[in-house]
PDB file of C-alpha atoms in Angstrom:
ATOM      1  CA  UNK A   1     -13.025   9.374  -2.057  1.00  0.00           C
ATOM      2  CA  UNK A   2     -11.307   7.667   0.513  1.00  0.00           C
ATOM      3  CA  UNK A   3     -10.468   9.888   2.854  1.00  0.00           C
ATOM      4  CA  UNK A   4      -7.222  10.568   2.360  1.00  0.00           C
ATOM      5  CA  UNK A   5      -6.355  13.310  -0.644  1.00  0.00           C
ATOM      6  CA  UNK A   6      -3.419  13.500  -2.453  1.00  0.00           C
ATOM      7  CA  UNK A   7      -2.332  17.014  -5.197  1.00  0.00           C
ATOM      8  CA  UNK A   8      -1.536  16.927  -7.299  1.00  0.00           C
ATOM      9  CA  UNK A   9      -2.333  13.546  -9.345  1.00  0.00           C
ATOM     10  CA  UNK A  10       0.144  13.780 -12.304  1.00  0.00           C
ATOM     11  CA  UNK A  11       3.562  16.018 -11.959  1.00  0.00           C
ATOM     12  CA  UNK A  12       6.214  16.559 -14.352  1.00  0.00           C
ATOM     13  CA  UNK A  13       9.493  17.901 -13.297  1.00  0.00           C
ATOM     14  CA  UNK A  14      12.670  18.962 -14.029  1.00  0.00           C
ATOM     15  CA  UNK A  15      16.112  17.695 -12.295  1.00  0.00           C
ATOM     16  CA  UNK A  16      16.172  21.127 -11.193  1.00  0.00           C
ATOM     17  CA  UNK A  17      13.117  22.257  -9.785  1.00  0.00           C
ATOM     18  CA  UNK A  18      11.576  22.526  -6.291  1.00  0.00           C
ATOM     19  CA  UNK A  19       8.396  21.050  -6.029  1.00  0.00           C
ATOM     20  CA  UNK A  20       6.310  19.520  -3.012  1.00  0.00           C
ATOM     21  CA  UNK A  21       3.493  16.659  -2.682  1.00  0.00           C
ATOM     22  CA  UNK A  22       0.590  17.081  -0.261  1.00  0.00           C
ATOM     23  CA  UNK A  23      -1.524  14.852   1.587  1.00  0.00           C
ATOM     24  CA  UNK A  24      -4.178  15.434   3.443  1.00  0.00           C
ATOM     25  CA  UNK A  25      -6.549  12.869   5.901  1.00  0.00           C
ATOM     26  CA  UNK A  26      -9.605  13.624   7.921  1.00  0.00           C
ATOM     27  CA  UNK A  27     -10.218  10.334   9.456  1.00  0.00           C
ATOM     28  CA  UNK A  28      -8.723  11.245  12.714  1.00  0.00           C
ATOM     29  CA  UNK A  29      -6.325   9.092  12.229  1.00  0.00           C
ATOM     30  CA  UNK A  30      -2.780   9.265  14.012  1.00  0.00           C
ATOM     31  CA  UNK A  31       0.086   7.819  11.889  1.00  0.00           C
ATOM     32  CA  UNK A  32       0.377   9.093   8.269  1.00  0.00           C
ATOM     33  CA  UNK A  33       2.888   7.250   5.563  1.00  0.00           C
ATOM     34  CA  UNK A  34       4.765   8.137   2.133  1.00  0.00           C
ATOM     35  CA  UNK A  35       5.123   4.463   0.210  1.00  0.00           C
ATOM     36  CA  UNK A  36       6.846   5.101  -3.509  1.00  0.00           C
ATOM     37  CA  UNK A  37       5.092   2.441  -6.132  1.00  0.00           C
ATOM     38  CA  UNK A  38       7.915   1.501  -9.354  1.00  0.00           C
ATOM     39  CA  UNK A  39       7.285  -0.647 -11.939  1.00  0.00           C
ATOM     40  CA  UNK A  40       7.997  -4.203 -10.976  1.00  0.00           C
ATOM     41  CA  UNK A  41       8.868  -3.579  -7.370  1.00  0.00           C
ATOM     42  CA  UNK A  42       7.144  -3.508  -4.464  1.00  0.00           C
ATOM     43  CA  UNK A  43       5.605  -0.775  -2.783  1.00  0.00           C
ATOM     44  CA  UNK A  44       8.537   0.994  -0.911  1.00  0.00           C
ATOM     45  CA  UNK A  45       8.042   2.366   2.501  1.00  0.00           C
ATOM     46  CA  UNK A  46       9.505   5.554   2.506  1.00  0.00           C
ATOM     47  CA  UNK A  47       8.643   7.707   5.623  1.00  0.00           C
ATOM     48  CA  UNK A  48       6.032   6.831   8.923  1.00  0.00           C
ATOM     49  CA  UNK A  49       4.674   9.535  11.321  1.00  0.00           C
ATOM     50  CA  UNK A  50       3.044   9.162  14.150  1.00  0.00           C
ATOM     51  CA  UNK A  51       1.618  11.736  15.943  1.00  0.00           C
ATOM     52  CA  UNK A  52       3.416  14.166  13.684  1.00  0.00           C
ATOM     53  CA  UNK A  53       6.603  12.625  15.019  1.00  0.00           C
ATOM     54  CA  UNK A  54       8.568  11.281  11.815  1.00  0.00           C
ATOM     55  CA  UNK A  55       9.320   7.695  13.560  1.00  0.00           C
ATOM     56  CA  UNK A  56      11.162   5.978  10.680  1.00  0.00           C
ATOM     57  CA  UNK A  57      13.384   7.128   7.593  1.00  0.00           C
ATOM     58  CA  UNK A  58      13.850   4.036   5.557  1.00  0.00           C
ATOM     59  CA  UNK A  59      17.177   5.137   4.440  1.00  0.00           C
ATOM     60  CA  UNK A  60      15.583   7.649   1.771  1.00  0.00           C
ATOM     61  CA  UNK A  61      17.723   9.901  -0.360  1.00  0.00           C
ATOM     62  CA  UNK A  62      17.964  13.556   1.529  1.00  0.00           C
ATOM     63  CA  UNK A  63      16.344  15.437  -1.802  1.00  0.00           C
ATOM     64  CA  UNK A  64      13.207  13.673  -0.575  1.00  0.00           C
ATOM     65  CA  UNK A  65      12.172  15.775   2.536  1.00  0.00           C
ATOM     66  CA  UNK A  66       8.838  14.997   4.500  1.00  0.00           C
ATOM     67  CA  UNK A  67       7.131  17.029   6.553  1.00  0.00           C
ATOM     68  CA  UNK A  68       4.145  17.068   9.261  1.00  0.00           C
ATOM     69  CA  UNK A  69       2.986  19.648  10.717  1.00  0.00           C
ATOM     70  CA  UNK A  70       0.013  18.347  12.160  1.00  0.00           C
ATOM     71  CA  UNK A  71      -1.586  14.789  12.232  1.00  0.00           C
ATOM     72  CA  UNK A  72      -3.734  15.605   9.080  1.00  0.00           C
ATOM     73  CA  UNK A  73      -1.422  16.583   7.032  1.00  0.00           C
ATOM     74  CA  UNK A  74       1.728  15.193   4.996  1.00  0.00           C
ATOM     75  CA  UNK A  75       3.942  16.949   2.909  1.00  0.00           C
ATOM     76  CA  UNK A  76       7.087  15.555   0.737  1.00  0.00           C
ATOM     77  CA  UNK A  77       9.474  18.045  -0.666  1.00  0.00           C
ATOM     78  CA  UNK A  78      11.175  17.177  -3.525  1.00  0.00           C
ATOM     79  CA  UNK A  79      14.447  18.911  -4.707  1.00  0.00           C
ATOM     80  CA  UNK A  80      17.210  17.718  -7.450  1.00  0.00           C
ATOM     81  CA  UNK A  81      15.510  14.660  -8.310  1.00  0.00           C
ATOM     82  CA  UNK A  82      16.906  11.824 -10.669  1.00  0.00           C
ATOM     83  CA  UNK A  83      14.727  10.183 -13.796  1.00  0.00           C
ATOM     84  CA  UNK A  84      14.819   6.744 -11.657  1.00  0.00           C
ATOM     85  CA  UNK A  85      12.796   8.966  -8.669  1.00  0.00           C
ATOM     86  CA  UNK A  86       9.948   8.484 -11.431  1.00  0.00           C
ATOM     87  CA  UNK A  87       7.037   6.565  -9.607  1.00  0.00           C
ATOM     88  CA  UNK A  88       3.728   6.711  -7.939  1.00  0.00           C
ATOM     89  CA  UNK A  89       3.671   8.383  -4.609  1.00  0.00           C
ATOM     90  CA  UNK A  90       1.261   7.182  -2.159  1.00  0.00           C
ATOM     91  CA  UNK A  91       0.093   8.777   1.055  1.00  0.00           C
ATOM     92  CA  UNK A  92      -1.419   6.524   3.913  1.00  0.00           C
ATOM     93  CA  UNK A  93      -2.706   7.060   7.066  1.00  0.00           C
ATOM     94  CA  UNK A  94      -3.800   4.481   9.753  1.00  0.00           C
ATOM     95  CA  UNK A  95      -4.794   4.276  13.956  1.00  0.00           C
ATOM     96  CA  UNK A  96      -2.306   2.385  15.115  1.00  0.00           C
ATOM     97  CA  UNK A  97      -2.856  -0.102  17.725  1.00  0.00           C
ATOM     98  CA  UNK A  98      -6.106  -1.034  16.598  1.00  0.00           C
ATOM     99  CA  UNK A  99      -5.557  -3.472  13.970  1.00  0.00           C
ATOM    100  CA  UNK A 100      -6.844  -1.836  11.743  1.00  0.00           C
ATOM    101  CA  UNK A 101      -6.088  -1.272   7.867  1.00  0.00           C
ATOM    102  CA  UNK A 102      -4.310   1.382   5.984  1.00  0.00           C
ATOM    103  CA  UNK A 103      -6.479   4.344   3.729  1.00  0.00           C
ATOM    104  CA  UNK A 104      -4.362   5.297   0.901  1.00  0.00           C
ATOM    105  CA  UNK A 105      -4.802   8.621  -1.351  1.00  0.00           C
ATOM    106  CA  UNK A 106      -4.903   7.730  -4.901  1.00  0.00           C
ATOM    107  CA  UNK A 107      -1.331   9.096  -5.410  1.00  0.00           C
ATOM    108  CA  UNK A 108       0.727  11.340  -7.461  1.00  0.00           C
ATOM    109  CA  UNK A 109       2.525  10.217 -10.527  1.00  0.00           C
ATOM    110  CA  UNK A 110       5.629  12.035 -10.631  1.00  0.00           C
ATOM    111  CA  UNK A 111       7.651  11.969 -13.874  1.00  0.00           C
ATOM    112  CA  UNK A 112      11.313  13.555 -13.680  1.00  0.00           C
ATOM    113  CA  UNK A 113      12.550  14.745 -17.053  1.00  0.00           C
TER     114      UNK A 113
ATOM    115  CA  UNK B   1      12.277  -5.487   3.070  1.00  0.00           C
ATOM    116  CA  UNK B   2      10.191  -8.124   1.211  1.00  0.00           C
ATOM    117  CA  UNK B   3       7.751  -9.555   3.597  1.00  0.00           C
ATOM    118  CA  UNK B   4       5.042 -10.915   1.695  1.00  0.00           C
ATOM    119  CA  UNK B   5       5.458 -12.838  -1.675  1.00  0.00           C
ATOM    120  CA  UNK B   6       2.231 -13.582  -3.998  1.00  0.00           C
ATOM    121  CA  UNK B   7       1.656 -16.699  -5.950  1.00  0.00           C
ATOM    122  CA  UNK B   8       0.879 -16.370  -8.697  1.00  0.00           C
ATOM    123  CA  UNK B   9       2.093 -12.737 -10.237  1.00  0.00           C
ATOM    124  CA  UNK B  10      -0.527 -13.065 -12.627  1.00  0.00           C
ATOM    125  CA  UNK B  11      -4.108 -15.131 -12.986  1.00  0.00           C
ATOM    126  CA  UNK B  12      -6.504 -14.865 -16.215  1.00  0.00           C
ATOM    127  CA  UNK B  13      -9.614 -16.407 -15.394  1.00  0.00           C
ATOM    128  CA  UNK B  14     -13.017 -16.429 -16.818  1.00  0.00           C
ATOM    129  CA  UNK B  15     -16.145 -14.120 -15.257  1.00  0.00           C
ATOM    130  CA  UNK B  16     -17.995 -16.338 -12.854  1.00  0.00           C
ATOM    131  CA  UNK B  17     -15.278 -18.420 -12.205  1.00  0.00           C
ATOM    132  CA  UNK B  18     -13.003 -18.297  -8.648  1.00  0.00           C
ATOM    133  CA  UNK B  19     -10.243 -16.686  -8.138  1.00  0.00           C
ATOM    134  CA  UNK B  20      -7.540 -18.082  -5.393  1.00  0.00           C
ATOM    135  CA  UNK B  21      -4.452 -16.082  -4.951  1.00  0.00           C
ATOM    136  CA  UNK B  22      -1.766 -17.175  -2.596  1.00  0.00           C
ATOM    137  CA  UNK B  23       0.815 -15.019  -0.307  1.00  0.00           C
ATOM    138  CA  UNK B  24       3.565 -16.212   1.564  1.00  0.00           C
ATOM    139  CA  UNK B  25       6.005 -14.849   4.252  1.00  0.00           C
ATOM    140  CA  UNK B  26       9.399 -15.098   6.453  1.00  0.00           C
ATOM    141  CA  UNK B  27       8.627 -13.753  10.162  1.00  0.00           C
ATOM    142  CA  UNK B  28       6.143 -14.069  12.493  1.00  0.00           C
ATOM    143  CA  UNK B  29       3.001 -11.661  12.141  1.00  0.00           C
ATOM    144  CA  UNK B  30       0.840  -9.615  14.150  1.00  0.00           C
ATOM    145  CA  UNK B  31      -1.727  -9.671  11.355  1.00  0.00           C
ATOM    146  CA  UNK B  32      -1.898  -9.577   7.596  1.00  0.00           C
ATOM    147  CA  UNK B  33      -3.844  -7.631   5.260  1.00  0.00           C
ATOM    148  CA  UNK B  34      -4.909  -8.053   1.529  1.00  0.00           C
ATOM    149  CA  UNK B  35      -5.450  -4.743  -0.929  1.00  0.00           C
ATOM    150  CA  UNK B  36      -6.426  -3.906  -4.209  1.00  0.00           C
ATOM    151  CA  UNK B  37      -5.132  -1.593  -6.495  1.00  0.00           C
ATOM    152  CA  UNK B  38      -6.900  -0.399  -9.680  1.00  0.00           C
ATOM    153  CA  UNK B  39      -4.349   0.524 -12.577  1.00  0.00           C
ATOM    154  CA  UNK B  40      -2.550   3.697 -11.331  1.00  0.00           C
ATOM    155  CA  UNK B  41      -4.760   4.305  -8.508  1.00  0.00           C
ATOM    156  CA  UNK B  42      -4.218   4.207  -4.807  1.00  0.00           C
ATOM    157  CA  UNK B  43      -4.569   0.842  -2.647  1.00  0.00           C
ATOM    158  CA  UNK B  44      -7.917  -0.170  -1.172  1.00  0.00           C
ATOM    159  CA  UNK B  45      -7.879  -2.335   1.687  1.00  0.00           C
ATOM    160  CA  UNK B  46      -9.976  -5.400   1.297  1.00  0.00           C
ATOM    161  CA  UNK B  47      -9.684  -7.354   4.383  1.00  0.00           C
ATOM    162  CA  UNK B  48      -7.666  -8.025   7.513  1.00  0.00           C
ATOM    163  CA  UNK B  49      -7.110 -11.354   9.807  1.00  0.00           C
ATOM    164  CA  UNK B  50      -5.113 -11.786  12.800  1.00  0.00           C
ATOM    165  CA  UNK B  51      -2.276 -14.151  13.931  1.00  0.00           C
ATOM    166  CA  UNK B  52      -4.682 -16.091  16.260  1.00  0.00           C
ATOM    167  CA  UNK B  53      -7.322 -16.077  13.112  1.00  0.00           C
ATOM    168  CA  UNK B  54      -7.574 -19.129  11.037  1.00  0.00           C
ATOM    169  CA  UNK B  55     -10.311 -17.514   8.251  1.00  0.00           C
ATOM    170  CA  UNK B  56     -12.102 -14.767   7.790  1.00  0.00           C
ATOM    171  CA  UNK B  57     -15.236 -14.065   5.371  1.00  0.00           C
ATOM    172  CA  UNK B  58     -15.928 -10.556   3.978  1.00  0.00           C
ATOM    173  CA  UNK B  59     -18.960 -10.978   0.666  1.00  0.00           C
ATOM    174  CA  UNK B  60     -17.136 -12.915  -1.978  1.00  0.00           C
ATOM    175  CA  UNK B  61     -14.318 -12.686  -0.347  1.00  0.00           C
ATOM    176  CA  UNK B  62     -12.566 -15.339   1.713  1.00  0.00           C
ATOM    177  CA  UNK B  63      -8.993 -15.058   3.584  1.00  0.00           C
ATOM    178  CA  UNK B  64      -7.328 -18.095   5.188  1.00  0.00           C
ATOM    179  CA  UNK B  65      -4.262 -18.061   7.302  1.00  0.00           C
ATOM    180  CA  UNK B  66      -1.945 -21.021   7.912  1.00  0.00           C
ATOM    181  CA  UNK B  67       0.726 -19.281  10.350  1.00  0.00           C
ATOM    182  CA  UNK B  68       2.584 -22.725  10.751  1.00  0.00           C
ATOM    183  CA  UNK B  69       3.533 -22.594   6.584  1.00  0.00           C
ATOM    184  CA  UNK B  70       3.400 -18.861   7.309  1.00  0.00           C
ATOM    185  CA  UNK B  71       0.578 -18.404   4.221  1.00  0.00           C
ATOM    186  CA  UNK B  72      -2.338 -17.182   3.474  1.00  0.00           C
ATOM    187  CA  UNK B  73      -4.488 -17.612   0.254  1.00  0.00           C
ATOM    188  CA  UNK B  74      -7.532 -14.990  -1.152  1.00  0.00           C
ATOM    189  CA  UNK B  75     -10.352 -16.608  -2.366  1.00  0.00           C
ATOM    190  CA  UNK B  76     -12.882 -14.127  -4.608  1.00  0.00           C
ATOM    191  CA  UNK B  77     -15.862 -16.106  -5.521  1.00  0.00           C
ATOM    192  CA  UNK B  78     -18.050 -15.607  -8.780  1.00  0.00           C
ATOM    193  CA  UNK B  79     -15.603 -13.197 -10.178  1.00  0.00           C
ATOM    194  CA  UNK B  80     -16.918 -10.151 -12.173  1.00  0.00           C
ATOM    195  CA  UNK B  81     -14.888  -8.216 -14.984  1.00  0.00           C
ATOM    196  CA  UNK B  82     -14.988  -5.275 -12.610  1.00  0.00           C
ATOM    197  CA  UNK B  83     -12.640  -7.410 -10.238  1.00  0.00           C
ATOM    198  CA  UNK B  84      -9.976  -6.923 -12.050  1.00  0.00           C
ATOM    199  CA  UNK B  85      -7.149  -5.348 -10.585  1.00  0.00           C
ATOM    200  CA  UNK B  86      -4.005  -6.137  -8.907  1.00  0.00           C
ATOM    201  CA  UNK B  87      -4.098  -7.446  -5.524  1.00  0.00           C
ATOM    202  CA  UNK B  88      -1.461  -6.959  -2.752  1.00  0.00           C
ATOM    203  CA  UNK B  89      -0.639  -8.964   0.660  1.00  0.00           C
ATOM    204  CA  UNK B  90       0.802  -7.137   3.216  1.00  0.00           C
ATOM    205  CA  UNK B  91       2.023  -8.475   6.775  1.00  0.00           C
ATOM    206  CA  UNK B  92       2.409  -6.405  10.314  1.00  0.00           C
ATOM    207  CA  UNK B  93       5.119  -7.528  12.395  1.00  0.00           C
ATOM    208  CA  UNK B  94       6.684  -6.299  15.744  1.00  0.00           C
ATOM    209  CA  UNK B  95       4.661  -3.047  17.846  1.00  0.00           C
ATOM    210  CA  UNK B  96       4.254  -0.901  15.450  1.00  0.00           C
ATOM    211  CA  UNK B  97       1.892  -0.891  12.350  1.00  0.00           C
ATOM    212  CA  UNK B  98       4.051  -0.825  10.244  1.00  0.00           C
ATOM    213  CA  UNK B  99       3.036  -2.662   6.966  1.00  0.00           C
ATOM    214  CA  UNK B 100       5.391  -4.395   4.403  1.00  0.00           C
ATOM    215  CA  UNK B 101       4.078  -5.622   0.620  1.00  0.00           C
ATOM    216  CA  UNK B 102       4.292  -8.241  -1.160  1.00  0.00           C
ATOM    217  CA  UNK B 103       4.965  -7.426  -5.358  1.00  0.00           C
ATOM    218  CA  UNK B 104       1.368  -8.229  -5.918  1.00  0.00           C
ATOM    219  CA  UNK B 105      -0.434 -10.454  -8.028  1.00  0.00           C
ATOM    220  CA  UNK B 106      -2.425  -9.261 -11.297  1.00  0.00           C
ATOM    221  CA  UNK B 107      -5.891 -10.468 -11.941  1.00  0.00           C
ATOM    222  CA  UNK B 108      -7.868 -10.322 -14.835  1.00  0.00           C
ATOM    223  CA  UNK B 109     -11.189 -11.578 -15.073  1.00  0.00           C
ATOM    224  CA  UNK B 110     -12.394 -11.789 -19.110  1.00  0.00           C
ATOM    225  CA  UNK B 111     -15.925 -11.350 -19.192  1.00  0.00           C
TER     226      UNK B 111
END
């Protein structure tokens, strides 16, 4: 374990349903991120938080909603998703300004049928 | 966008042997950071070196850094079959921590 836990690890959904991914960090760390993994591409930054602020958006669709209520704990909502939204999610968290490395989750693979 | 761009996307090399995997980028970095990934699993970071860092050692692992060709090559020595993996470079730029990927290289070590 890493430190950083991610549920569920597989998820199949319809275009229709509501569903949300958690992740969860005790590391004390201060910034937590959502990166989406597709085949081929590289790892998309999605959402950063720090402090529980949301400090960057990187121009993500609106039925992907994140939330933080707290600075151990990252949620992203998912609602009316598209087959192409099929991917790994990863959740990271960091310390920032220490140089330090990222601690990813082991992610959820999402499937949209 | 892409930062960081591996060379080569994939290497097949033979257990014991070395394994040198290459990363480029465009801007200027604060540091830059190599991970692994494990089929379907999440990223484990490896090893980190600094803009005013030239090399850094960590086991079999050695990281150079060449910021005037803006590059920086991963060396794993005496491979093992358990090595295998895909391995990402990923740069911080600017204030914040922000980290950008390269596509990642796949390695796979035949034992």
């Amino acid at each position: 374990e890493t430190g950083v836990t991610q549920t569920p690890r597989h998820l199949v959904m319809g275009m229709t349903n509501k569903k949300s991914l958690k992740c969860e960090q005790h590391l004390g760390h201060n910034a937590m991120y959502w990166y989406k993994q597709s085949a081929k591409k590289p790892l998309e930054l999605m959402f950063v938080y720090n402090f529980k602020e949301q400090t960057e958006n990187n121009s993500v669709p609106s039925r992907f909603s994140p939330e933080c209520p707290n600075s151990s704990h990252l949620f992203l909502h998912l609602h009316t998703l598209q087959p192409e939204d099929s991917a790994l999610y990863l959740c990271a968290s960091s310390q920032t300004g220490q140089g330090s490395g990222y601690t990813f989750g082991s992610g959820t693979r999402l499937t949209v049928v | 966008s892409q930062q960081g761009e591996e060379d080569p996307q994939a290497l097949s090399i033979q257990e014991g042997e070395n394994a040198t995997m290459n990363c480029s980028y465009k801007t200027s970095i604060n540091n830059l950071q190599w991970y692994r990934q494990n089929s379907g699993r999440g990223l484990v970071h490896l090893i980190l070196i600094r803009s005013n860092e030239r090399e850094k050692h960590s086991g079999r692992l050695r990281v150079t850094l060449d910021t005037s060709k803006k590059s920086s090559s991963l060396l794993i020595t005496a491979s093992r079959a358990a090595d295998t993996a895909s391995y990402f470079c990923a740069t911080v730029t600017g204030a914040n921590s922000k980290l950008t990927f390269g596509k990642g290289i796949t390695l796979s070590v035949r034992p």
